[in-house]
Coordinates of C-alpha atoms in Angstrom, one line a residue:
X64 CA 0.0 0.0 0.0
X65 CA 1.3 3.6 -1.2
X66 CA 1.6 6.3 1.4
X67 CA 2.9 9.1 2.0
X68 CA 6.0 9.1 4.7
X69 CA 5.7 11.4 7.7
X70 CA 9.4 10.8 8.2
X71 CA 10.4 11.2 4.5
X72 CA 14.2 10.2 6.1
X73 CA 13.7 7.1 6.5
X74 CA 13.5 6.8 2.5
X75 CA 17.1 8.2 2.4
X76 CA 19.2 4.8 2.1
X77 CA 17.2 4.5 -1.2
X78 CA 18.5 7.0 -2.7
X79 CA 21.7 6.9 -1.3
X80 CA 24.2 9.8 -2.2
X81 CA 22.5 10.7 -5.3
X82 CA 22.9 14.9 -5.3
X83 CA 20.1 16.0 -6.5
X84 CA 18.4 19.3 -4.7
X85 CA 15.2 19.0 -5.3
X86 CA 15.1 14.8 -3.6
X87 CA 17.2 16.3 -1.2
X88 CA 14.6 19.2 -0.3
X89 CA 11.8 16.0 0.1
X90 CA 14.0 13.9 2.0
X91 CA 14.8 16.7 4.3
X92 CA 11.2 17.5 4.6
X93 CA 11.1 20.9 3.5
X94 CA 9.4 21.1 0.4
X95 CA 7.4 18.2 -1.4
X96 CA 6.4 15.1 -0.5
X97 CA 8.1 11.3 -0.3
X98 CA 5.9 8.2 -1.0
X99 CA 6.6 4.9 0.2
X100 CA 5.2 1.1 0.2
X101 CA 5.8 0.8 4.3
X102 CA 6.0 4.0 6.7
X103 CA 8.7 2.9 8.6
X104 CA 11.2 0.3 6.4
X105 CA 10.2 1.0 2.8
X106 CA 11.4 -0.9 0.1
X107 CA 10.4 1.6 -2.4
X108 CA 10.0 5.1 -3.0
X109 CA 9.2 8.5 -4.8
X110 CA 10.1 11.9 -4.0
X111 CA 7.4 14.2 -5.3
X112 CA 8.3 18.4 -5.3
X113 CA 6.5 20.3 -8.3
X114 CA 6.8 18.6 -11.7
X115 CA 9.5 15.9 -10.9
X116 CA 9.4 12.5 -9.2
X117 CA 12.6 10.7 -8.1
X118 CA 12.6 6.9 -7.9
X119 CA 14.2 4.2 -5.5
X120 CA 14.4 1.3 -4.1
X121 CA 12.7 -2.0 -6.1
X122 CA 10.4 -0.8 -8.9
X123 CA 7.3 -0.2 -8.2
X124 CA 4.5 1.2 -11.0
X125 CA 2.4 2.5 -8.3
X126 CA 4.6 4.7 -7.0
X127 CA 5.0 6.4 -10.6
X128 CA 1.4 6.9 -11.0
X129 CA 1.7 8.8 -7.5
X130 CA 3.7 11.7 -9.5
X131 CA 0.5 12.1 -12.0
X132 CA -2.0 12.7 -9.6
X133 CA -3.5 16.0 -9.9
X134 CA -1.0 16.8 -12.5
X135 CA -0.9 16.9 -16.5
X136 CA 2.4 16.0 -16.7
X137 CA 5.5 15.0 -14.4
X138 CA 9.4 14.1 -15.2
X139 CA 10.4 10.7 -13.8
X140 CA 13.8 10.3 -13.0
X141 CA 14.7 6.8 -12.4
X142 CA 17.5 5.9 -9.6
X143 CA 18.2 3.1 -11.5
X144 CA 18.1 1.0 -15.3
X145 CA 15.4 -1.7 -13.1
X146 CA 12.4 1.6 -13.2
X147 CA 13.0 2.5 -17.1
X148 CA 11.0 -0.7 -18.4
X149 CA 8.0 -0.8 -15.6
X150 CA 8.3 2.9 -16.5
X151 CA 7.6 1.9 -20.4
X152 CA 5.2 -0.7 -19.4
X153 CA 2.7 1.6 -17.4
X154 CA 2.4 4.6 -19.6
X155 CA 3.2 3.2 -23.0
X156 CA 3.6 6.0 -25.3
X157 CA 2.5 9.1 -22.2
X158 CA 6.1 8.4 -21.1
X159 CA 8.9 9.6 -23.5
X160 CA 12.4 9.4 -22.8
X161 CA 14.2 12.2 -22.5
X162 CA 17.8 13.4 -21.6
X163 CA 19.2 15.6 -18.7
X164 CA 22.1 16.8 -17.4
X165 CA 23.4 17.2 -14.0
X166 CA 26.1 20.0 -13.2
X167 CA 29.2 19.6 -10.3
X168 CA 28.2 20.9 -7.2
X169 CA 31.7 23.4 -6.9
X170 CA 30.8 26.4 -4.7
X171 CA 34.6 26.9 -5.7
X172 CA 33.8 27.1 -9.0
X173 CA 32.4 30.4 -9.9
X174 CA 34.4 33.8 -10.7
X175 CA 32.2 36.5 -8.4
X176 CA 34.0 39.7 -10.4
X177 CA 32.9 37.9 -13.8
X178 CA 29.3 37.2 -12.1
X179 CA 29.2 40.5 -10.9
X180 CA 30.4 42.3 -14.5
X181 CA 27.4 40.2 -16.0
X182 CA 25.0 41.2 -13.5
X183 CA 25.9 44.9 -14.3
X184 CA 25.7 44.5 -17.8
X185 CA 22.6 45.3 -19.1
X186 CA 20.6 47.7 -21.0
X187 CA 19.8 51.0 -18.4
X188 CA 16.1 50.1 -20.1
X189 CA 16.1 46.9 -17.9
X190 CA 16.4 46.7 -13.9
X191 CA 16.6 43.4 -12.0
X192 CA 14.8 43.7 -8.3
X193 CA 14.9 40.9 -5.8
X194 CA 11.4 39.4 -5.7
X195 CA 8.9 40.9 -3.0
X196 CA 5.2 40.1 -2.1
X197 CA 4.1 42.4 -5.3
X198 CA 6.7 40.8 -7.9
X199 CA 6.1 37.4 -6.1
X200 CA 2.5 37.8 -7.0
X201 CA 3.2 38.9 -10.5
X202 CA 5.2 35.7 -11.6
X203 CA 2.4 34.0 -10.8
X204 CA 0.3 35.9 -13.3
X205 CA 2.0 34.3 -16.7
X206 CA 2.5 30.8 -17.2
X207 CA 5.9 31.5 -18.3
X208 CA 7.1 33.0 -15.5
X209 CA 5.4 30.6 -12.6
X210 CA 7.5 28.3 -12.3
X211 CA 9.6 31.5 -10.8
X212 CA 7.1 30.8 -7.9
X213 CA 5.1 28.2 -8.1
X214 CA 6.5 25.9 -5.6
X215 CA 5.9 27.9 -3.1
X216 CA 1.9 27.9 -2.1
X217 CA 1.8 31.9 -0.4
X218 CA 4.2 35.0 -0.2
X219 CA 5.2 33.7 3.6
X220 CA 6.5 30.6 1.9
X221 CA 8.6 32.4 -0.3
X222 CA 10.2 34.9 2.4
X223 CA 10.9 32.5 4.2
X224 CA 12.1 29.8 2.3
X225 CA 12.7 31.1 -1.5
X226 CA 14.7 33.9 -3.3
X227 CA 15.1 35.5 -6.6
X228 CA 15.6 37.9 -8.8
X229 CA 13.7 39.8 -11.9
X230 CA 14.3 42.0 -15.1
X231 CA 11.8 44.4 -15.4
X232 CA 11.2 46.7 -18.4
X233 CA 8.8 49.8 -17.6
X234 CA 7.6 47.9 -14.6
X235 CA 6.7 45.0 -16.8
X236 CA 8.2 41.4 -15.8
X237 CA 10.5 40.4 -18.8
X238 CA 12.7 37.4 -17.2
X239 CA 13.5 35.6 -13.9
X240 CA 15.7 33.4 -11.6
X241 CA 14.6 32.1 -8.7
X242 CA 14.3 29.0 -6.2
X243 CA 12.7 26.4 -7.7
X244 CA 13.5 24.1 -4.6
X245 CA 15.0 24.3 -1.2
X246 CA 16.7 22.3 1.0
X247 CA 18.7 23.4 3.8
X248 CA 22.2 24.2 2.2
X249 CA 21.1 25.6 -1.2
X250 CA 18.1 26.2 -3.4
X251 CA 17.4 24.8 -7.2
X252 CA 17.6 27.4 -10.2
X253 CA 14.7 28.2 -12.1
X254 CA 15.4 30.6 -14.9
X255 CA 12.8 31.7 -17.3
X256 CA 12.2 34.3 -19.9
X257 CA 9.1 35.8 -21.7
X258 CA 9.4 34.6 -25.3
X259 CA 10.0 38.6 -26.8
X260 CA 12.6 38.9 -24.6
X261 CA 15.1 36.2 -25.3
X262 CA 18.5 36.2 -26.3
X263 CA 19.2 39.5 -24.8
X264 CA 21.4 38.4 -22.1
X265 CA 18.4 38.5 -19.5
X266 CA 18.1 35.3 -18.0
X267 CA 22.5 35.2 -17.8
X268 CA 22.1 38.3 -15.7
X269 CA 19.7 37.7 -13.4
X270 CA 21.1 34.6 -13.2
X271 CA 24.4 35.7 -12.3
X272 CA 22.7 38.4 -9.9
X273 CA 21.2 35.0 -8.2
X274 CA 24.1 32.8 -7.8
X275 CA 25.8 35.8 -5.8
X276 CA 22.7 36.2 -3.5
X277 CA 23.4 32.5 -2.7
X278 CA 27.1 32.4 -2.3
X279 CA 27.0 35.6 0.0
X280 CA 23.8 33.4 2.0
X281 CA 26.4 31.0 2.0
X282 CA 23.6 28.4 0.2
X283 CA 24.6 26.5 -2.9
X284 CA 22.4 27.5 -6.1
X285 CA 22.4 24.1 -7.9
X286 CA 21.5 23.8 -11.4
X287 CA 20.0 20.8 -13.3
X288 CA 19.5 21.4 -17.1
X289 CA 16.9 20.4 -18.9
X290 CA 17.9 21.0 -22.2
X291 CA 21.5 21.6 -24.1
X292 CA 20.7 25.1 -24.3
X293 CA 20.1 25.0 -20.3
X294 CA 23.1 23.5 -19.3
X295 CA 25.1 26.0 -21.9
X296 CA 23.6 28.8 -19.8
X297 CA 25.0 27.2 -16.7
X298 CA 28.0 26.9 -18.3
X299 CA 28.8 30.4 -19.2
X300 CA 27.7 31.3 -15.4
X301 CA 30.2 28.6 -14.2
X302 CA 28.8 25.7 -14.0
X303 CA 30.4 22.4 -15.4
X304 CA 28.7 19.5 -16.5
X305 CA 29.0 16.2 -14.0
X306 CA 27.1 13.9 -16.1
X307 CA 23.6 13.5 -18.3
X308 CA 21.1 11.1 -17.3
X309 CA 18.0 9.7 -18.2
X310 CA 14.6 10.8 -17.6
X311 CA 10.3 10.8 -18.7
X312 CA 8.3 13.2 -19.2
X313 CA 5.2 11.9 -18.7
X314 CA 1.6 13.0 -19.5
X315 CA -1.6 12.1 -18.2
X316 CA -3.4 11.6 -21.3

């Protein structure tokens, strides 16, 4: 029987040492949620925050379909090789396989003068403003810029949990980055930017304006790329690719 672990911990050995943010904000108990098939020793698990779903333990297709519930869509990311066919088998063609890439956790590894030159560097039309109850409330307007907030139900979760950082243009919202995730040493990026705006060196600045925000916090802002383009964002910021891995994106219908 699925349920849902009031001491998502006890998961951990599951996962093991896997360093991912986001299943570390679940296990943590933070953010999200962690399913199980016993409350105390399970043999089996999910960790649920937003759109993703980590998998553990022995394979078990129920714990997947936890992930869809309420949603239209979810990524499943698979501890292991043994979840990829019950994976297949389950959603059939709703699941497609898809590639992502994790990036080394080095707080050593960024250049704070080069951060702080791009974070300086754009346009005087544009002007990046760390996110308050009013600009929290206006990510949440768009759907390309919620994600920027999503994850965090009111404006008292997001003081006191979140943080991030806007463009605006004439008082109007152009591009983000902000905390996706958090778990208690570090937050997951989220970077998004209205489709006009693109390619303008937006998203690398506030970006950059972000990452030293965290460092200065003394919190690591880990990055997991979606796409190629992502993870050569990250890259320019400092970021250096560990490894890809595979993943579903899965739909309900």
């Amino acid at each position: 029987m699925i349920c849902r672990m009031n001491a998502p911990g006890q998961a951990a050995a599951l996962f093991g040492d896997w360093p991912e943010a986001i299943l570390w904000s679940c296990l943590q108990g933070i953010m999200g949620a962690v399913y199980g098939d016993d409350p105390a020793a399970p043999r089996s698990a999910a960790a649920i925050l937003g759109d993703f779903c980590f998998l553990a333990g022995e394979p078990l297709p129920e714990l997947a379909e936890q992930a869809l519930r309420g949603r239209d869509s979810c990524i499943l990311i698979p501890r292991d090789s043994r979840w990829e066919a019950p994976i297949a088998r389950t959603f059939g063609s709703r699941a497609a396989p898809i590639t992502r890439y994790a990036t080394r956790k080095d707080p050593a590894g960024f250049d704070r003068p080069y951060l702080q030159k791009l974070a300086s560097g754009l346009d005087k039309s544009y002007t990046i403003r760390i996110i308050d109850e009013d600009l929290y409330d206006l990510c949440k307007e768009e759907t390309w810029s919620r994600d920027l907030a999503a994850q965090f139900p009111s404006w008292d979760a997001f003081r006191n949990l979140g943080l991030g950082f806007v463009v605006l243009q004439e008082g109007r919202l152009v591009s983000g980055a902000a905390s996706y995730a958090r778990y208690r040493e570090g937050i997951e990026i989220e970077i998004d930017t209205h489709p006009d705006f693109r390619r303008r060196g937006l998203a690398l600045a506030c970006g950059a304006r972000l990452i030293l925000e965290c460092l200065d916090w003394g919190l690591y802002p880990s990055w997991d790329a979606h796409t190629p383009a992502s993870l050569a964002l990250a890259e320019r910021l400092g970021y250096a690719l560990s490894h890809p891995y595979p993943a579903f994106f899965v739909t309900a219908r």
